[in-house]
Amino acid sequence: MIKIKTTEELARMRVSCGMAASVRDAVAKAIKPGVTTLELDDYARELIDKFGAKSAFYGYRGFPGYICVSVNDEVVHGIPGKRVVRIGDILSVDFGVQYDGFIGDTATTVMVGVTDPEVIRLIDVTERALMAAIDQAVEGNRLSDISHAVESVAVAAGVGIVRDFVGHGIGRKMHEEPQIPNFGRPGRGPRLRAGMTFALEPMLNVGTEEVEIMPDGWTVLTKDRRPSAHFEHTVAVGVERAEILTVAENA
Ligand code: MG
């Protein structure tokens, strides 16, 4: 069953999502050559603590970081560590914040002095795919209209769509029903209703859609080791249009 949040629950979700967005934006700004991914994790922890919030990722099925940091050919679920950020890298930063009983989940991919046109284009395409997905999160549409929107942008651009990981319902729990793949034929699945809240998150690759998991049990890599990008917002389905909850002004 897909939960429909009440007005009061949505108001509380705006706050946790705003905190997540605020931390996302601050960590994104801190990504510079020479910084380690663990330093970014520490910074995120400090910021989350300042809000009196909790990381929804730390300890999730034993995940050791406050954020996921996935560099270049890492798709998602990268573990913060000693890796040093270098010019030409792209970093996806993904995390959830829990506050007042609700979770906000968001991700962005940051370029560090990237000049490779293929990578710049991948980032642009992935962000556009997310926006196209959000445009479909409107009452009366079907769930797979969201999936199809991502697929359409990705196919038109000729990039690989990661199929093994999907968007999801979100609220009191990080992963609620339904699962939201980034591909599919339109007009299928449950009818969307205002107050449903989803974490929409296209993961797109320059090359093959195929991925594999590293021996650490977490880090997801592209099979061809070419770059991957990831953007995510938590949104509420609306009557006329979706509301993006993960904006920093909501904090
Ligand atoms: Mg998510």
mmCIF file of C-alpha atoms and ligand atoms in Angstrom:
data_model
loop_
_atom_site.group_PDB
_atom_site.id
_atom_site.type_symbol
_atom_site.label_atom_id
_atom_site.label_comp_id
_atom_site.label_asym_id
_atom_site.label_seq_id
_atom_site.Cartn_x
_atom_site.Cartn_y
_atom_site.Cartn_z
ATOM 1 C CA MET A 1 0.000 0.000 0.000
ATOM 2 C CA ILE A 2 1.252 3.473 -0.861
ATOM 3 C CA LYS A 3 0.822 5.770 2.127
ATOM 4 C CA ILE A 4 -0.790 9.137 1.645
ATOM 5 C CA LYS A 5 0.605 11.739 4.006
ATOM 6 C CA THR A 6 -1.667 14.118 5.804
ATOM 7 C CA THR A 7 -1.112 17.880 5.622
ATOM 8 C CA GLU A 8 0.494 17.699 9.052
ATOM 9 C CA GLU A 9 2.792 14.845 8.038
ATOM 10 C CA LEU A 10 3.787 16.706 4.878
ATOM 11 C CA ALA A 11 4.675 19.747 6.958
ATOM 12 C CA ARG A 12 6.975 17.577 9.080
ATOM 13 C CA MET A 13 8.497 15.968 6.017
ATOM 14 C CA ARG A 14 9.267 19.432 4.595
ATOM 15 C CA VAL A 15 11.470 20.041 7.613
ATOM 16 C CA SER A 16 13.470 16.796 7.470
ATOM 17 C CA CYS A 17 13.774 17.139 3.691
ATOM 18 C CA GLY A 18 14.876 20.759 4.026
ATOM 19 C CA MET A 19 17.601 19.692 6.436
ATOM 20 C CA ALA A 20 18.747 17.012 4.015
ATOM 21 C CA ALA A 21 18.839 19.574 1.204
ATOM 22 C CA SER A 22 20.729 22.087 3.291
ATOM 23 C CA VAL A 23 23.383 19.504 4.209
ATOM 24 C CA ARG A 24 23.530 18.312 0.586
ATOM 25 C CA ASP A 25 24.213 21.830 -0.654
ATOM 26 C CA ALA A 26 26.833 22.530 2.017
ATOM 27 C CA VAL A 27 28.676 19.255 1.393
ATOM 28 C CA ALA A 28 28.534 19.857 -2.366
ATOM 29 C CA LYS A 29 30.251 23.219 -1.819
ATOM 30 C CA ALA A 30 32.950 21.567 0.279
ATOM 31 C CA ILE A 31 33.954 19.189 -2.536
ATOM 32 C CA LYS A 32 37.349 20.383 -3.714
ATOM 33 C CA PRO A 33 40.581 18.819 -4.937
ATOM 34 C CA GLY A 34 42.535 17.478 -1.955
ATOM 35 C CA VAL A 35 39.613 16.782 0.359
ATOM 36 C CA THR A 36 38.996 13.159 1.339
ATOM 37 C CA THR A 37 35.609 11.513 1.167
ATOM 38 C CA LEU A 38 35.864 10.841 4.914
ATOM 39 C CA GLU A 39 36.301 14.584 5.549
ATOM 40 C CA LEU A 40 33.083 15.152 3.601
ATOM 41 C CA ASP A 41 31.390 12.510 5.744
ATOM 42 C CA ASP A 42 32.626 14.192 8.944
ATOM 43 C CA TYR A 43 31.346 17.541 7.711
ATOM 44 C CA ALA A 44 27.931 16.058 6.915
ATOM 45 C CA ARG A 45 27.775 14.480 10.381
ATOM 46 C CA GLU A 46 28.527 17.862 12.004
ATOM 47 C CA LEU A 47 25.828 19.585 9.988
ATOM 48 C CA ILE A 48 23.255 16.899 10.704
ATOM 49 C CA ASP A 49 24.129 17.059 14.407
ATOM 50 C CA LYS A 50 23.684 20.844 14.382
ATOM 51 C CA PHE A 51 20.111 20.368 13.212
ATOM 52 C CA GLY A 52 19.539 17.881 16.023
ATOM 53 C CA ALA A 53 18.717 15.370 13.281
ATOM 54 C CA LYS A 54 19.972 11.876 12.564
ATOM 55 C CA SER A 55 21.563 10.337 9.502
ATOM 56 C CA ALA A 56 19.168 7.796 8.052
ATOM 57 C CA PHE A 57 22.107 6.057 6.371
ATOM 58 C CA TYR A 58 24.515 5.557 9.268
ATOM 59 C CA GLY A 59 24.052 2.025 10.536
ATOM 60 C CA TYR A 60 21.412 1.242 7.908
ATOM 61 C CA ARG A 61 21.989 -2.486 7.387
ATOM 62 C CA GLY A 62 25.412 -1.736 8.867
ATOM 63 C CA PHE A 63 26.392 1.086 6.489
ATOM 64 C CA PRO A 64 29.439 2.774 8.082
ATOM 65 C CA GLY A 65 29.045 6.318 6.695
ATOM 66 C CA TYR A 66 26.722 9.251 7.299
ATOM 67 C CA ILE A 67 26.610 9.809 3.557
ATOM 68 C CA CYS A 68 27.256 7.729 0.473
ATOM 69 C CA VAL A 69 30.052 9.185 -1.665
ATOM 70 C CA SER A 70 30.393 7.576 -5.069
ATOM 71 C CA VAL A 71 33.269 8.716 -7.276
ATOM 72 C CA ASN A 72 33.422 8.455 -11.090
ATOM 73 C CA ASP A 73 32.626 4.831 -12.018
ATOM 74 C CA GLU A 74 30.993 4.259 -8.623
ATOM 75 C CA VAL A 75 27.244 4.416 -9.126
ATOM 76 C CA VAL A 76 25.870 4.561 -5.577
ATOM 77 C CA HIS A 77 26.566 3.415 -1.992
ATOM 78 C CA GLY A 78 30.249 4.409 -1.968
ATOM 79 C CA ILE A 79 31.719 4.291 1.542
ATOM 80 C CA PRO A 80 33.512 7.435 2.778
ATOM 81 C CA GLY A 81 37.211 6.829 3.327
ATOM 82 C CA LYS A 82 40.754 7.933 2.529
ATOM 83 C CA ARG A 83 40.116 8.557 -1.147
ATOM 84 C CA VAL A 84 41.314 12.024 -2.142
ATOM 85 C CA VAL A 85 39.220 14.097 -4.530
ATOM 86 C CA ARG A 86 41.087 15.058 -7.706
ATOM 87 C CA ILE A 87 40.480 17.421 -10.602
ATOM 88 C CA GLY A 88 38.378 15.684 -13.225
ATOM 89 C CA ASP A 89 36.399 13.629 -10.669
ATOM 90 C CA ILE A 90 32.660 13.522 -10.315
ATOM 91 C CA LEU A 91 31.219 12.740 -6.878
ATOM 92 C CA SER A 92 27.705 11.714 -6.092
ATOM 93 C CA VAL A 93 26.727 12.520 -2.533
ATOM 94 C CA ASP A 94 23.600 10.749 -1.310
ATOM 95 C CA PHE A 95 22.076 10.623 2.139
ATOM 96 C CA GLY A 96 18.978 10.685 4.237
ATOM 97 C CA VAL A 97 18.158 12.783 7.268
ATOM 98 C CA GLN A 98 15.693 11.720 9.911
ATOM 99 C CA TYR A 99 13.995 14.376 12.022
ATOM 100 C CA ASP A 100 10.741 14.406 13.963
ATOM 101 C CA GLY A 101 9.875 10.945 12.724
ATOM 102 C CA PHE A 102 10.298 11.577 9.008
ATOM 103 C CA ILE A 103 13.056 11.058 6.489
ATOM 104 C CA GLY A 104 14.314 13.212 3.648
ATOM 105 C CA ASP A 105 16.479 11.544 1.016
ATOM 106 C CA THR A 106 18.457 13.437 -1.614
ATOM 107 C CA ALA A 107 21.507 13.180 -3.840
ATOM 108 C CA THR A 108 23.492 15.333 -6.191
ATOM 109 C CA THR A 109 26.486 14.779 -8.422
ATOM 110 C CA VAL A 110 29.253 17.383 -8.325
ATOM 111 C CA MET A 111 31.909 17.912 -10.983
ATOM 112 C CA VAL A 112 35.420 18.825 -9.872
ATOM 113 C CA GLY A 113 37.024 20.755 -12.730
ATOM 114 C CA VAL A 114 35.618 18.306 -15.251
ATOM 115 C CA THR A 115 36.397 19.083 -18.894
ATOM 116 C CA ASP A 116 35.356 15.779 -20.503
ATOM 117 C CA PRO A 117 32.279 16.711 -22.589
ATOM 118 C CA GLU A 118 30.854 13.214 -22.243
ATOM 119 C CA VAL A 119 30.830 13.512 -18.452
ATOM 120 C CA ILE A 120 29.426 17.050 -18.477
ATOM 121 C CA ARG A 121 26.644 15.805 -20.726
ATOM 122 C CA LEU A 122 25.920 12.810 -18.487
ATOM 123 C CA ILE A 123 25.432 15.107 -15.501
ATOM 124 C CA ASP A 124 23.103 17.354 -17.479
ATOM 125 C CA VAL A 125 21.091 14.410 -18.828
ATOM 126 C CA THR A 126 20.717 12.831 -15.371
ATOM 127 C CA GLU A 127 19.507 16.065 -13.820
ATOM 128 C CA ARG A 128 17.056 16.564 -16.676
ATOM 129 C CA ALA A 129 15.831 12.979 -16.255
ATOM 130 C CA LEU A 130 15.088 13.692 -12.591
ATOM 131 C CA MET A 131 13.171 16.847 -13.484
ATOM 132 C CA ALA A 132 11.188 14.946 -16.131
ATOM 133 C CA ALA A 133 10.319 12.338 -13.503
ATOM 134 C CA ILE A 134 9.196 15.010 -11.040
ATOM 135 C CA ASP A 135 6.961 16.564 -13.720
ATOM 136 C CA GLN A 136 5.043 13.279 -13.849
ATOM 137 C CA ALA A 137 4.436 13.049 -10.085
ATOM 138 C CA VAL A 138 0.956 14.489 -10.448
ATOM 139 C CA GLU A 139 -2.387 13.181 -9.213
ATOM 140 C CA GLY A 140 -4.133 11.015 -11.782
ATOM 141 C CA ASN A 141 -0.961 9.845 -13.522
ATOM 142 C CA ARG A 142 0.185 6.253 -13.156
ATOM 143 C CA LEU A 143 3.325 5.263 -11.305
ATOM 144 C CA SER A 144 5.111 4.067 -14.440
ATOM 145 C CA ASP A 145 4.653 7.478 -16.058
ATOM 146 C CA ILE A 146 7.464 8.579 -13.732
ATOM 147 C CA SER A 147 9.633 5.627 -14.761
ATOM 148 C CA HIS A 148 8.944 6.214 -18.422
ATOM 149 C CA ALA A 149 9.887 9.893 -18.180
ATOM 150 C CA VAL A 150 13.377 8.972 -16.952
ATOM 151 C CA GLU A 151 13.755 6.318 -19.596
ATOM 152 C CA SER A 152 12.704 8.698 -22.370
ATOM 153 C CA VAL A 153 15.328 11.296 -21.462
ATOM 154 C CA ALA A 154 18.018 8.642 -21.046
ATOM 155 C CA VAL A 155 17.221 6.823 -24.280
ATOM 156 C CA ALA A 156 17.124 10.070 -26.270
ATOM 157 C CA ALA A 157 20.586 10.879 -24.905
ATOM 158 C CA GLY A 158 21.933 7.377 -25.500
ATOM 159 C CA VAL A 159 23.089 6.795 -21.923
ATOM 160 C CA GLY A 160 22.791 3.622 -19.831
ATOM 161 C CA ILE A 161 19.992 3.315 -17.276
ATOM 162 C CA VAL A 162 20.909 1.500 -14.073
ATOM 163 C CA ARG A 163 18.164 -1.069 -13.567
ATOM 164 C CA ASP A 164 19.302 -2.797 -10.391
ATOM 165 C CA PHE A 165 18.524 0.190 -8.142
ATOM 166 C CA VAL A 166 15.308 2.150 -8.057
ATOM 167 C CA GLY A 167 13.501 5.094 -6.521
ATOM 168 C CA HIS A 168 11.082 4.456 -3.676
ATOM 169 C CA GLY A 169 8.293 5.642 -1.487
ATOM 170 C CA ILE A 170 9.527 7.436 1.614
ATOM 171 C CA GLY A 171 8.154 8.868 4.839
ATOM 172 C CA ARG A 172 8.544 7.477 8.340
ATOM 173 C CA LYS A 173 10.763 4.849 6.751
ATOM 174 C CA MET A 174 13.453 5.441 4.171
ATOM 175 C CA HIS A 175 12.113 2.736 1.897
ATOM 176 C CA GLU A 176 8.349 2.545 1.694
ATOM 177 C CA GLU A 177 6.203 1.234 -1.097
ATOM 178 C CA PRO A 178 6.324 1.502 -4.056
ATOM 179 C CA GLN A 179 9.560 0.759 -5.863
ATOM 180 C CA ILE A 180 10.041 3.200 -8.724
ATOM 181 C CA PRO A 181 12.247 1.890 -11.543
ATOM 182 C CA ASN A 182 13.906 4.347 -13.908
ATOM 183 C CA PHE A 183 12.463 2.626 -16.961
ATOM 184 C CA GLY A 184 9.133 1.204 -18.048
ATOM 185 C CA ARG A 185 6.158 1.633 -20.313
ATOM 186 C CA PRO A 186 3.848 4.501 -19.399
ATOM 187 C CA GLY A 187 0.316 4.173 -18.044
ATOM 188 C CA ARG A 188 0.896 1.256 -15.692
ATOM 189 C CA GLY A 189 0.801 0.671 -11.994
ATOM 190 C CA PRO A 190 -1.057 2.470 -9.250
ATOM 191 C CA ARG A 191 -2.786 5.778 -9.865
ATOM 192 C CA LEU A 192 -0.928 8.638 -8.162
ATOM 193 C CA ARG A 193 -2.668 10.641 -5.482
ATOM 194 C CA ALA A 194 -1.742 13.931 -3.845
ATOM 195 C CA GLY A 195 0.160 13.332 -0.622
ATOM 196 C CA MET A 196 2.134 10.325 -1.805
ATOM 197 C CA THR A 197 5.824 10.983 -1.178
ATOM 198 C CA PHE A 198 8.562 9.524 -3.333
ATOM 199 C CA ALA A 199 12.337 9.581 -3.513
ATOM 200 C CA LEU A 200 12.989 9.815 -7.254
ATOM 201 C CA GLU A 201 16.543 8.979 -8.234
ATOM 202 C CA PRO A 202 17.789 8.323 -11.743
ATOM 203 C CA MET A 203 21.209 6.672 -11.934
ATOM 204 C CA LEU A 204 22.613 6.992 -15.457
ATOM 205 C CA ASN A 205 25.862 5.801 -17.003
ATOM 206 C CA VAL A 206 27.969 7.067 -19.899
ATOM 207 C CA GLY A 207 28.335 3.467 -21.044
ATOM 208 C CA THR A 208 26.813 0.140 -20.121
ATOM 209 C CA GLU A 209 23.830 -0.075 -17.774
ATOM 210 C CA GLU A 210 25.433 -3.091 -16.130
ATOM 211 C CA VAL A 211 26.793 -2.732 -12.629
ATOM 212 C CA GLU A 212 28.567 -4.864 -10.066
ATOM 213 C CA ILE A 213 29.073 -4.690 -6.326
ATOM 214 C CA MET A 214 32.560 -4.368 -4.858
ATOM 215 C CA PRO A 215 33.878 -6.836 -2.280
ATOM 216 C CA ASP A 216 33.073 -4.269 0.461
ATOM 217 C CA GLY A 217 29.464 -5.352 -0.075
ATOM 218 C CA TRP A 218 28.267 -1.787 -0.688
ATOM 219 C CA THR A 219 29.972 0.125 -3.472
ATOM 220 C CA VAL A 220 28.187 -0.274 -6.789
ATOM 221 C CA LEU A 221 30.444 0.128 -9.847
ATOM 222 C CA THR A 222 29.733 0.311 -13.564
ATOM 223 C CA LYS A 223 30.867 -2.883 -15.212
ATOM 224 C CA ASP A 224 32.780 -0.995 -17.898
ATOM 225 C CA ARG A 225 34.278 1.401 -15.301
ATOM 226 C CA ARG A 226 32.979 4.425 -17.137
ATOM 227 C CA PRO A 227 31.346 7.270 -15.181
ATOM 228 C CA SER A 228 27.920 7.255 -13.574
ATOM 229 C CA ALA A 229 25.743 10.097 -12.257
ATOM 230 C CA HIS A 230 22.949 10.203 -9.688
ATOM 231 C CA PHE A 231 20.457 12.901 -8.687
ATOM 232 C CA GLU A 232 17.666 12.491 -6.170
ATOM 233 C CA HIS A 233 14.866 14.541 -4.678
ATOM 234 C CA THR A 234 12.159 13.619 -2.215
ATOM 235 C CA VAL A 235 8.905 14.917 -3.689
ATOM 236 C CA ALA A 236 5.224 15.007 -2.815
ATOM 237 C CA VAL A 237 2.694 14.193 -5.502
ATOM 238 C CA GLY A 238 0.448 17.227 -6.021
ATOM 239 C CA VAL A 239 -2.860 17.906 -7.702
ATOM 240 C CA GLU A 240 -1.426 20.298 -10.299
ATOM 241 C CA ARG A 241 2.258 19.639 -9.892
ATOM 242 C CA ALA A 242 4.698 17.841 -7.652
ATOM 243 C CA GLU A 243 6.332 19.624 -4.760
ATOM 244 C CA ILE A 244 10.067 19.138 -4.346
ATOM 245 C CA LEU A 245 10.505 18.718 -0.591
ATOM 246 C CA THR A 246 14.306 18.549 -0.575
ATOM 247 C CA VAL A 247 14.955 22.259 -0.976
ATOM 248 C CA ALA A 248 17.136 24.003 1.585
ATOM 249 C CA GLU A 249 14.553 26.745 2.287
ATOM 250 C CA ASN A 250 12.401 24.092 4.021
ATOM 251 C CA ALA A 251 14.980 23.567 6.788
HETATM 252 MG MG MG B 1 16.897 6.932 -2.166
#
